[in-house]
XYZ file of C-alpha atoms in Angstrom:
293
model
C -0.014 0.017 0.160
C 3.087 2.190 0.175
C 2.410 4.181 -2.916
C -1.075 5.387 -1.832
C 0.137 6.376 1.494
C 3.249 8.201 0.067
C 0.659 10.115 -2.369
C -1.415 11.165 0.660
C 1.641 12.161 2.950
C 3.714 13.996 0.603
C 0.589 15.992 -0.902
C 0.693 14.507 -4.126
C -3.144 13.718 -4.192
C -3.683 17.328 -2.750
C -1.731 18.762 -5.630
C -4.127 17.112 -8.107
C -6.960 18.538 -6.520
C -8.056 15.429 -4.606
C -9.139 15.026 -0.955
C -8.461 11.611 -0.292
C -8.946 9.336 2.763
C -7.577 5.895 2.839
C -10.016 3.337 4.556
C -8.647 0.086 5.885
C -9.940 -3.110 4.324
C -9.549 -6.510 5.584
C -11.198 -10.063 5.131
C -14.411 -8.985 6.753
C -15.054 -5.970 4.269
C -16.681 -6.567 1.052
C -14.888 -3.921 -0.964
C -16.727 -4.636 -4.145
C -20.146 -4.107 -2.665
C -18.931 -0.823 -0.972
C -17.568 0.467 -4.443
C -20.820 -0.790 -6.130
C -22.926 1.108 -3.601
C -21.022 4.399 -3.971
C -19.674 4.144 -0.332
C -16.152 4.493 -1.626
C -15.039 5.886 -4.839
C -11.919 3.943 -5.697
C -10.898 0.339 -4.551
C -7.642 -1.186 -4.476
C -8.689 -4.301 -6.148
C -7.094 -7.791 -5.978
C -6.227 -9.058 -9.440
C -7.118 -10.019 -12.796
C -9.337 -12.704 -11.626
C -11.503 -10.564 -9.431
C -12.016 -8.221 -12.548
C -13.023 -11.035 -14.831
C -15.331 -12.235 -12.125
C -16.959 -8.917 -12.114
C -17.680 -9.170 -15.614
C -18.991 -12.746 -15.464
C -21.404 -11.665 -12.627
C -22.626 -8.506 -14.333
C -20.979 -6.249 -11.862
C -20.185 -2.779 -13.482
C -16.725 -2.403 -11.876
C -13.775 -1.629 -14.177
C -10.109 -1.652 -13.707
C -8.437 1.540 -14.503
C -4.931 1.023 -13.666
C -2.683 -1.710 -11.762
C 0.154 -1.177 -9.385
C 1.745 -4.595 -9.426
C 3.180 -5.993 -12.814
C 4.136 -9.223 -10.996
C 1.767 -10.850 -8.492
C 3.590 -10.983 -5.188
C 1.806 -14.384 -4.206
C 4.199 -16.906 -3.273
C 4.185 -20.483 -1.880
C 6.409 -20.920 1.130
C 8.177 -24.367 2.377
C 10.609 -25.349 5.013
C 14.194 -26.050 3.761
C 15.303 -29.555 3.356
C 12.046 -31.017 2.107
C 12.884 -31.300 -1.466
C 10.895 -28.130 -2.550
C 12.808 -26.558 -5.320
C 10.163 -25.438 -7.895
C 6.390 -25.658 -8.377
C 6.395 -29.224 -9.926
C 8.049 -30.450 -6.753
C 4.967 -29.616 -4.570
C 2.565 -31.125 -6.798
C 0.333 -33.538 -4.637
C 1.768 -31.964 -1.427
C -0.593 -30.465 1.121
C -0.746 -26.746 0.818
C -2.235 -24.080 3.415
C -4.373 -21.522 1.436
C -6.869 -18.977 2.297
C -10.607 -19.645 1.171
C -10.151 -16.452 -1.358
C -7.446 -18.377 -3.115
C -9.557 -21.173 -4.303
C -10.958 -18.882 -6.882
C -7.734 -17.006 -7.838
C -4.297 -18.318 -8.155
C -5.323 -21.741 -7.100
C -7.144 -22.136 -10.287
C -4.056 -21.310 -12.397
C -1.964 -23.775 -10.172
C -4.749 -26.246 -10.796
C -5.081 -25.865 -14.625
C -1.315 -25.100 -15.510
C 0.519 -27.064 -13.033
C -1.821 -29.860 -12.312
C -2.526 -29.288 -8.857
C -5.553 -30.782 -7.164
C -8.299 -29.630 -4.602
C -7.379 -32.458 -2.377
C -4.014 -30.814 -1.826
C -5.865 -27.760 0.075
C -5.502 -27.105 3.700
C -6.940 -24.180 5.494
C -4.834 -21.212 6.112
C -5.974 -18.614 8.690
C -3.207 -16.062 8.382
C -1.496 -17.758 11.462
C 2.068 -18.983 11.025
C 1.991 -21.413 14.185
C 0.839 -24.379 12.229
C 3.393 -23.750 9.311
C 6.389 -23.253 11.826
C 5.174 -26.192 13.915
C 5.210 -28.774 10.979
C 8.668 -29.048 8.916
C 6.612 -30.621 5.931
C 4.137 -27.657 5.710
C 3.612 -25.593 2.754
C 1.604 -22.213 2.906
C 0.828 -19.182 0.874
C 2.129 -15.723 1.395
C 3.223 -12.665 -0.053
C 6.895 -12.109 -1.078
C 6.898 -8.986 1.009
C 5.570 -10.186 4.290
C 5.381 -13.755 5.314
C 8.948 -14.648 4.678
C 10.157 -11.894 6.895
C 7.997 -13.215 9.766
C 9.164 -16.826 9.313
C 12.695 -15.665 9.265
C 12.259 -13.721 12.307
C 10.850 -17.031 14.053
C 14.307 -18.664 12.975
C 13.482 -20.778 9.734
C 15.000 -19.581 6.400
C 12.132 -20.760 3.926
C 12.082 -21.791 0.372
C 9.982 -19.139 -1.420
C 8.640 -19.779 -4.730
C 7.126 -16.555 -6.600
C 4.314 -17.654 -8.763
C 5.107 -14.800 -11.373
C 8.503 -16.514 -11.852
C 6.712 -19.621 -13.135
C 4.467 -17.922 -15.714
C 1.723 -16.429 -13.472
C 0.785 -13.357 -15.639
C -1.811 -11.693 -13.404
C -2.106 -8.121 -12.582
C -2.331 -7.374 -9.082
C -3.261 -4.578 -6.774
C -5.547 -3.120 -9.266
C -7.296 0.147 -9.276
C -11.049 -0.237 -9.576
C -14.015 2.359 -10.153
C -17.723 1.603 -11.192
C -18.473 2.271 -14.847
C -20.817 4.833 -14.113
C -18.491 6.854 -11.864
C -15.675 6.488 -14.653
C -18.104 7.863 -17.265
C -19.239 10.770 -15.240
C -16.196 11.667 -13.627
C -13.085 10.834 -15.963
C -11.157 13.810 -14.934
C -11.242 12.825 -11.200
C -10.215 9.126 -12.176
C -7.319 10.396 -14.352
C -6.288 12.603 -11.597
C -6.339 9.829 -9.016
C -4.712 7.351 -11.335
C -1.802 9.838 -12.195
C -1.327 10.918 -8.503
C -1.260 7.397 -7.324
C 1.388 6.509 -10.093
C 3.572 9.333 -8.952
C 2.962 8.271 -5.183
C 4.432 5.074 -6.198
C 7.326 6.355 -8.177
C 8.273 8.461 -5.030
C 7.677 5.568 -2.646
C 10.211 3.353 -4.666
C 12.658 5.789 -5.567
C 12.516 8.765 -3.039
C 12.551 8.713 0.890
C 9.521 6.467 1.753
C 9.465 7.629 5.211
C 6.346 9.900 4.877
C 4.351 7.107 3.529
C 5.434 4.656 6.291
C 4.636 6.965 9.095
C 0.946 6.941 7.964
C 0.980 3.174 7.321
C 2.320 2.906 10.947
C -0.323 5.114 12.231
C -3.109 3.000 10.559
C -1.528 -0.132 11.389
C 0.671 -0.102 14.507
C 1.819 -3.698 13.967
C 3.823 -2.606 11.120
C 7.567 -2.059 12.019
C 10.199 -0.283 10.284
C 11.952 -3.358 9.810
C 9.100 -5.021 8.146
C 8.281 -2.128 5.835
C 12.007 -2.024 4.832
C 11.920 -5.821 4.091
C 8.756 -5.337 2.038
C 10.004 -2.437 0.136
C 13.243 -4.404 -0.676
C 11.269 -7.172 -1.946
C 9.177 -5.056 -4.239
C 12.113 -3.469 -5.652
C 14.258 -6.779 -6.026
C 11.521 -8.785 -7.574
C 10.335 -5.791 -9.800
C 6.930 -6.214 -8.795
C 5.721 -2.708 -9.571
C 8.279 -1.252 -12.456
C 9.193 -4.273 -14.489
C 7.757 -5.586 -17.890
C 5.541 -2.961 -19.465
C 5.985 -0.405 -16.817
C 9.549 -0.053 -17.826
C 8.334 1.664 -21.300
C 4.775 2.540 -20.498
C 5.339 3.700 -16.860
C 3.990 2.450 -13.383
C 0.472 1.346 -13.696
C 0.895 0.065 -17.205
C -1.619 -2.490 -18.833
C -1.837 -3.978 -22.307
C -4.786 -5.540 -24.196
C -2.440 -8.504 -25.174
C -1.569 -9.456 -21.500
C -5.479 -9.078 -20.526
C -6.339 -11.426 -23.554
C -3.708 -13.863 -22.837
C -4.727 -14.335 -19.241
C -8.248 -14.682 -20.220
C -7.698 -17.174 -23.003
C -5.753 -19.377 -20.622
C -8.375 -19.340 -18.119
C -11.287 -19.729 -20.421
C -9.832 -22.622 -22.059
C -9.716 -24.418 -18.940
C -13.578 -23.653 -18.437
C -13.360 -20.837 -15.659
C -14.970 -18.300 -18.062
C -17.152 -18.692 -21.190
C -15.130 -18.365 -24.279
C -17.679 -15.713 -25.504
C -17.431 -13.458 -22.390
C -16.621 -9.715 -23.239
C -13.455 -9.759 -20.963
C -12.641 -6.341 -22.291
C -15.355 -4.852 -20.022
C -13.051 -5.770 -17.316
C -10.605 -3.043 -17.825
C -9.809 0.091 -19.652
C -6.514 1.765 -21.023
C -7.999 5.135 -21.047
C -6.161 6.383 -17.924
C -2.885 4.455 -18.100
C 0.367 3.884 -20.320
C 1.277 7.715 -20.425
C 4.812 6.983 -19.225
C 4.358 9.047 -16.034
C 6.142 6.772 -13.646
C 8.582 5.337 -16.138
C 10.822 2.754 -14.491
C 14.193 3.683 -13.107
C 15.570 -0.078 -12.971
C 18.624 -0.947 -14.744
């Protein structure tokens, strides 16, 4: 969330004429419902799956930009258990959250041959993983590995994006009506958010981090530094198309490829108008071009 908080803390949103309040989410908050009901104007969405699910369900929510070019989703294992890649954990028990069943797990199932009988519940508690050296669990590359390391285990971390998971993540969502009625506000919000992320990555992230810690006292300086380092090292924000089109970049080709892979496996009807899930109107303006070498 760093770039959003950075844009707020450093006055970027204000300079673009926006009065932004960041509201906390969580598993008990139905963000899409709040967005559709007009209770919030913008939502930090989940991923390409969520966007396509909106289309399939007839929910008029549109992705107007994305923050992560690479999905930060990882699978984590203990060392010394023979886990070297995704193929090596086919058939093993894996702890995942319920929400994962309809997103990246579907990709693991249809592309890598994983099966639903591998699934074990994950309740965002590291205790079961730490207690069982054969355990495998989900996580984000920027957070769970840090906590596991602090508990004395050096985990094996497999970033799904490194194995072909071509999913946009941390999307920026609005309703179609709001977008059509307020295109200038949407453009200013997307632009300011992109610049906030550019600042968070390449300037001093302290202002954004201070606001994060105010909203979530469990966040420490060490964890925030670890997360930012992971985002940079793995190129989550400024790799791929973002290197030429700028942070927030999306392309028709990538949306089409992702949809076709999933639709061929029966997740979506082949005739579904997947282009209703997104628009390129507000991105690809090279505003936050990559500074990666």
